PDB file of C-alpha atoms in Angstrom:
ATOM      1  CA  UNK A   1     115.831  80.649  59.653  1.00  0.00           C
ATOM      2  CA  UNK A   2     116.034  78.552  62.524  1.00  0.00           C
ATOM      3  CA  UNK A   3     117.155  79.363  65.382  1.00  0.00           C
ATOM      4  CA  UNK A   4     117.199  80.159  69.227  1.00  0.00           C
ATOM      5  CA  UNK A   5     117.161  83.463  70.375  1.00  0.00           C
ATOM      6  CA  UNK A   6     117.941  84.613  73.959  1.00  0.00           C
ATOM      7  CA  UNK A   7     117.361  88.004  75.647  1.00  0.00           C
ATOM      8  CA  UNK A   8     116.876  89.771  78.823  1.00  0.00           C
ATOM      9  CA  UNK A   9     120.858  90.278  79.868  1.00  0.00           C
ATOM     10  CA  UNK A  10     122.306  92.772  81.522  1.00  0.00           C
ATOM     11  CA  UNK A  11     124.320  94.168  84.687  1.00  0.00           C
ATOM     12  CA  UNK A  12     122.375  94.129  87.567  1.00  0.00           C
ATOM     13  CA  UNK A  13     123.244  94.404  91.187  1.00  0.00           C
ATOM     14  CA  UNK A  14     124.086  91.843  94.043  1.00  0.00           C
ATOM     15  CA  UNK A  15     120.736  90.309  94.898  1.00  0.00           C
ATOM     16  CA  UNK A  16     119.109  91.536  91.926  1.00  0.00           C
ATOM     17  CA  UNK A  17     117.113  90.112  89.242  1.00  0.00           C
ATOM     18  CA  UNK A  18     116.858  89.432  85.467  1.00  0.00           C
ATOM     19  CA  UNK A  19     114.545  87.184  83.985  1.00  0.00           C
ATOM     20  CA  UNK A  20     116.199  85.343  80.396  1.00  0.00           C
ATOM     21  CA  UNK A  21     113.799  84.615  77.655  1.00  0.00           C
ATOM     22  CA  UNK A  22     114.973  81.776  74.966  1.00  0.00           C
ATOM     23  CA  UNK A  23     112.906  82.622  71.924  1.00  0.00           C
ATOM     24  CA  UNK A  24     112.206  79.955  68.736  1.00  0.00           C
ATOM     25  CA  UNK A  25     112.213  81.068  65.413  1.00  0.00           C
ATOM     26  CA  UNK A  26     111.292  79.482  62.452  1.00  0.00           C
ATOM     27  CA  UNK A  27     110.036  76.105  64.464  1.00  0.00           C
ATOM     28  CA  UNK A  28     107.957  74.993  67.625  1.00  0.00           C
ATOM     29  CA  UNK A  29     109.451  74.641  71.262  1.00  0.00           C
ATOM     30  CA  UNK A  30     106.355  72.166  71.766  1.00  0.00           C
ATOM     31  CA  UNK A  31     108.653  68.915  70.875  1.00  0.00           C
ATOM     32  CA  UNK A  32     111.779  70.091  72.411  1.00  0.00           C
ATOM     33  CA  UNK A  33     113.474  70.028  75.911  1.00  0.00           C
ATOM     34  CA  UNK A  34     115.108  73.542  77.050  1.00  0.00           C
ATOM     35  CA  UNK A  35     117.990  73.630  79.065  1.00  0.00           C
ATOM     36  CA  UNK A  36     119.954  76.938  80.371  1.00  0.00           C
ATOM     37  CA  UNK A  37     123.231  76.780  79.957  1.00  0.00           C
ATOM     38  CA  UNK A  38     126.419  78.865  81.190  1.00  0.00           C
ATOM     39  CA  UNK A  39     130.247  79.666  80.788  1.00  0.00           C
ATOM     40  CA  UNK A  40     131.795  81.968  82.676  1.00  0.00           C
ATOM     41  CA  UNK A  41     135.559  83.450  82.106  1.00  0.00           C
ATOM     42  CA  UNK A  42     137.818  80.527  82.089  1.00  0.00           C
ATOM     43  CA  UNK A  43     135.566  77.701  83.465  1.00  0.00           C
ATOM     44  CA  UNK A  44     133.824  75.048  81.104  1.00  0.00           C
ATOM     45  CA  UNK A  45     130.303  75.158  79.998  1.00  0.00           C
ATOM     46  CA  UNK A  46     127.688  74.197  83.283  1.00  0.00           C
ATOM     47  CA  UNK A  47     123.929  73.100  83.289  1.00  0.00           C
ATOM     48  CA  UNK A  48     122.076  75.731  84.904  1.00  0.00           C
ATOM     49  CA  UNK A  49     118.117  74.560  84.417  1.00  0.00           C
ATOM     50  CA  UNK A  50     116.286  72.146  82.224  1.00  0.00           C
ATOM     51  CA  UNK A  51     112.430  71.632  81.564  1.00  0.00           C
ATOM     52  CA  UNK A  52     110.622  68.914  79.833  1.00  0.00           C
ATOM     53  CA  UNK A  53     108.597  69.623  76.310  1.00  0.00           C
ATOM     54  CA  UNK A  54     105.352  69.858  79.464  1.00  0.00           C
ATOM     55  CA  UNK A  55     107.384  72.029  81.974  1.00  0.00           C
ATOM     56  CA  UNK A  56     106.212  69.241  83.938  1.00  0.00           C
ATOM     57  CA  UNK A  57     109.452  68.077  84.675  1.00  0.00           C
ATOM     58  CA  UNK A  58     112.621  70.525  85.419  1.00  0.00           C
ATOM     59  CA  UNK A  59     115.909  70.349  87.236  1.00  0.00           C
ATOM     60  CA  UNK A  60     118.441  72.887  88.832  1.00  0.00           C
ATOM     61  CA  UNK A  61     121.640  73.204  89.443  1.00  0.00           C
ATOM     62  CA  UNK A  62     122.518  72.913  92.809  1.00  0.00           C
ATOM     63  CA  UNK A  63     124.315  76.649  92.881  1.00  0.00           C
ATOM     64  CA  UNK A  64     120.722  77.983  91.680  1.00  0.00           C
ATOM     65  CA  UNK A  65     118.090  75.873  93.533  1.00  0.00           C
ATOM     66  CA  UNK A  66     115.997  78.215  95.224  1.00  0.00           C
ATOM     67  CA  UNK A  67     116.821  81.388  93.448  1.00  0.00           C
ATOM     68  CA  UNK A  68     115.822  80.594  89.583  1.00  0.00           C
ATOM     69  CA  UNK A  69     112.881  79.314  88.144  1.00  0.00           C
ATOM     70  CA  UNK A  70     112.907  77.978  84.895  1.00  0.00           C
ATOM     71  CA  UNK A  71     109.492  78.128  82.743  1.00  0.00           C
ATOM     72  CA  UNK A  72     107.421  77.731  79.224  1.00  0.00           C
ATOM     73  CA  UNK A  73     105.217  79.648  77.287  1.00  0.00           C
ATOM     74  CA  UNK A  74     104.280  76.899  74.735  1.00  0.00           C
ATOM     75  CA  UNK A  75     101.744  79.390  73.335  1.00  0.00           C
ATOM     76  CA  UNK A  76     104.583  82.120  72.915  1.00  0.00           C
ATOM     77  CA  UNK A  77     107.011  79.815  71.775  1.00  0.00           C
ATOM     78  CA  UNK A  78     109.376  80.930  74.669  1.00  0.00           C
ATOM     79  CA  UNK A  79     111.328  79.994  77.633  1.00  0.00           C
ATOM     80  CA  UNK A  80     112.049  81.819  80.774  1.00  0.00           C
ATOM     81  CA  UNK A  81     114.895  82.046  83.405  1.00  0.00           C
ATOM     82  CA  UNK A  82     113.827  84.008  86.534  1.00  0.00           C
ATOM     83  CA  UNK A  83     116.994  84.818  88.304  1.00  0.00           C
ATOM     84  CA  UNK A  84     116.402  86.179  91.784  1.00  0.00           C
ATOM     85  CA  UNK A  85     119.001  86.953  94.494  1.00  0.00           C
ATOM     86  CA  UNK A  86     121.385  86.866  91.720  1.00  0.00           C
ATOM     87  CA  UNK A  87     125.590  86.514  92.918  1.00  0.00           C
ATOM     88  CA  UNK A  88     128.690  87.899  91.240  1.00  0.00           C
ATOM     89  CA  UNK A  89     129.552  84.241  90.988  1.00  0.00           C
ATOM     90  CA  UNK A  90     126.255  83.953  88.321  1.00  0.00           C
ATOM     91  CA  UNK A  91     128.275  86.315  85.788  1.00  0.00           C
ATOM     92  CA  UNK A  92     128.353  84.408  83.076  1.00  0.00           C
ATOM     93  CA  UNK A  93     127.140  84.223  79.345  1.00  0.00           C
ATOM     94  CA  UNK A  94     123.632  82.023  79.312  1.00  0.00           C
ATOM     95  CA  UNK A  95     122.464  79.973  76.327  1.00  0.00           C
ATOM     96  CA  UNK A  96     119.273  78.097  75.807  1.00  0.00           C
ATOM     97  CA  UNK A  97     119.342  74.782  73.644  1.00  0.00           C
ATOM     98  CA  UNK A  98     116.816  72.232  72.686  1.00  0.00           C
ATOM     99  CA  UNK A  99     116.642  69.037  72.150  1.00  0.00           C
ATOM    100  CA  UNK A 100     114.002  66.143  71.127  1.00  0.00           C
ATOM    101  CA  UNK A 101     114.294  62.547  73.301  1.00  0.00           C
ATOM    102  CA  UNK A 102     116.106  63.414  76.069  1.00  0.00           C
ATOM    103  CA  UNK A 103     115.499  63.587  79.624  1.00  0.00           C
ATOM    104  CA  UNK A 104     115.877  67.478  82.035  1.00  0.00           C
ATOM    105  CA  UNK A 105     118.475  65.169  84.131  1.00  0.00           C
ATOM    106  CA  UNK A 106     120.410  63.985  81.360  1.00  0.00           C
ATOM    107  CA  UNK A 107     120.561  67.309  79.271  1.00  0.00           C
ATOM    108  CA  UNK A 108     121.691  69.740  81.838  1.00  0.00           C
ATOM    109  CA  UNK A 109     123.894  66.745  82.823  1.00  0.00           C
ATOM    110  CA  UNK A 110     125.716  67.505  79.379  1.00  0.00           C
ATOM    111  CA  UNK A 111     126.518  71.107  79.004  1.00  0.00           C
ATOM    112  CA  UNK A 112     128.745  70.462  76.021  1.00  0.00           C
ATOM    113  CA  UNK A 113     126.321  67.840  74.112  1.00  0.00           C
ATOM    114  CA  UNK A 114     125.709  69.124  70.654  1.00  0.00           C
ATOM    115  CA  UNK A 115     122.146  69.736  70.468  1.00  0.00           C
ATOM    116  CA  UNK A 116     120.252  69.689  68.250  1.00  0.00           C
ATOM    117  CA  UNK A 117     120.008  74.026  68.648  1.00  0.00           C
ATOM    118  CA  UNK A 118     121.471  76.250  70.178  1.00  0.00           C
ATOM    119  CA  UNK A 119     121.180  79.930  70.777  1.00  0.00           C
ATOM    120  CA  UNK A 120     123.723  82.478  70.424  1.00  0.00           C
ATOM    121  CA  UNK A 121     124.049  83.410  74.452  1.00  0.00           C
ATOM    122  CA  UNK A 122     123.190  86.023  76.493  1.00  0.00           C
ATOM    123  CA  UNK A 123     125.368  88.253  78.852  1.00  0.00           C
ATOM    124  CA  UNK A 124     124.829  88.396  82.738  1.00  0.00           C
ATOM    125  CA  UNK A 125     126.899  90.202  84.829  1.00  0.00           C
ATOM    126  CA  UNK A 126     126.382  90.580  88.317  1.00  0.00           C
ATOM    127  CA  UNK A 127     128.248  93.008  90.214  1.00  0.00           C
ATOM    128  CA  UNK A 128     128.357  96.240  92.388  1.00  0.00           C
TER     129      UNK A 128
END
């Protein structure tokens, strides 16, 4: 089966941390751009963090710059999200998607693009 799998939600603290793992199964992350997604209660989906098939390349979200750091484990078949200094305004549910021929800037640009996968999300909840 193919498919994306995320992990590594949870409810953590103010100015805590998680780190998010996006998972392939069934096919290789080499050819494919990751972005983070997330949707929070009542708000639309938002880009979060997007690297290139490399990790050479990767883009934030201004609300995030400086506190996550998006990475790849080609050889694991796996990206990461390290959240650090997380907010109560970061609880949201996180998805990973991937996509072939496409820029970082111009897929987290499109939270609501159909890619080409998608993974079933990932709960983070940040609060006291």
């Amino acid at each position: 089966q193919l498919q994306l799998v995320e992990s590594g939600g949870g409810l953590v603290q103010p100015g805590g941390s998680l780190r998010l793992s996006c998972a392939a199964s069934g096919f290789t992350l080499d050819y494919y751009a990751i972005g983070w997604f997330r949707q929070a209660p009542g708000k639309e989906r938002e880009g979060v963090s997007c690297i290139s098939r490399s990790g050479g390349a990767t883009t934030y979200a201004d609300s995030v710059k400086g506190r996550f750091t998006i990475s790849r484990d080609n050889a694991k078949n796996t990206v990461y999200l390290q959240m650090n200094s997380l907010k109560p305004e970061d609880t949201a549910v996180y998805y990973c998607a991937a996509e072939s021929g496409t820029t970082v800037q111009a897929m987290c640009a499109a939270p609501l693009y159909e890619y080409h996968y998608w993974g079933q999300g990932t709960q983070v909840t940040v609060s006291s």
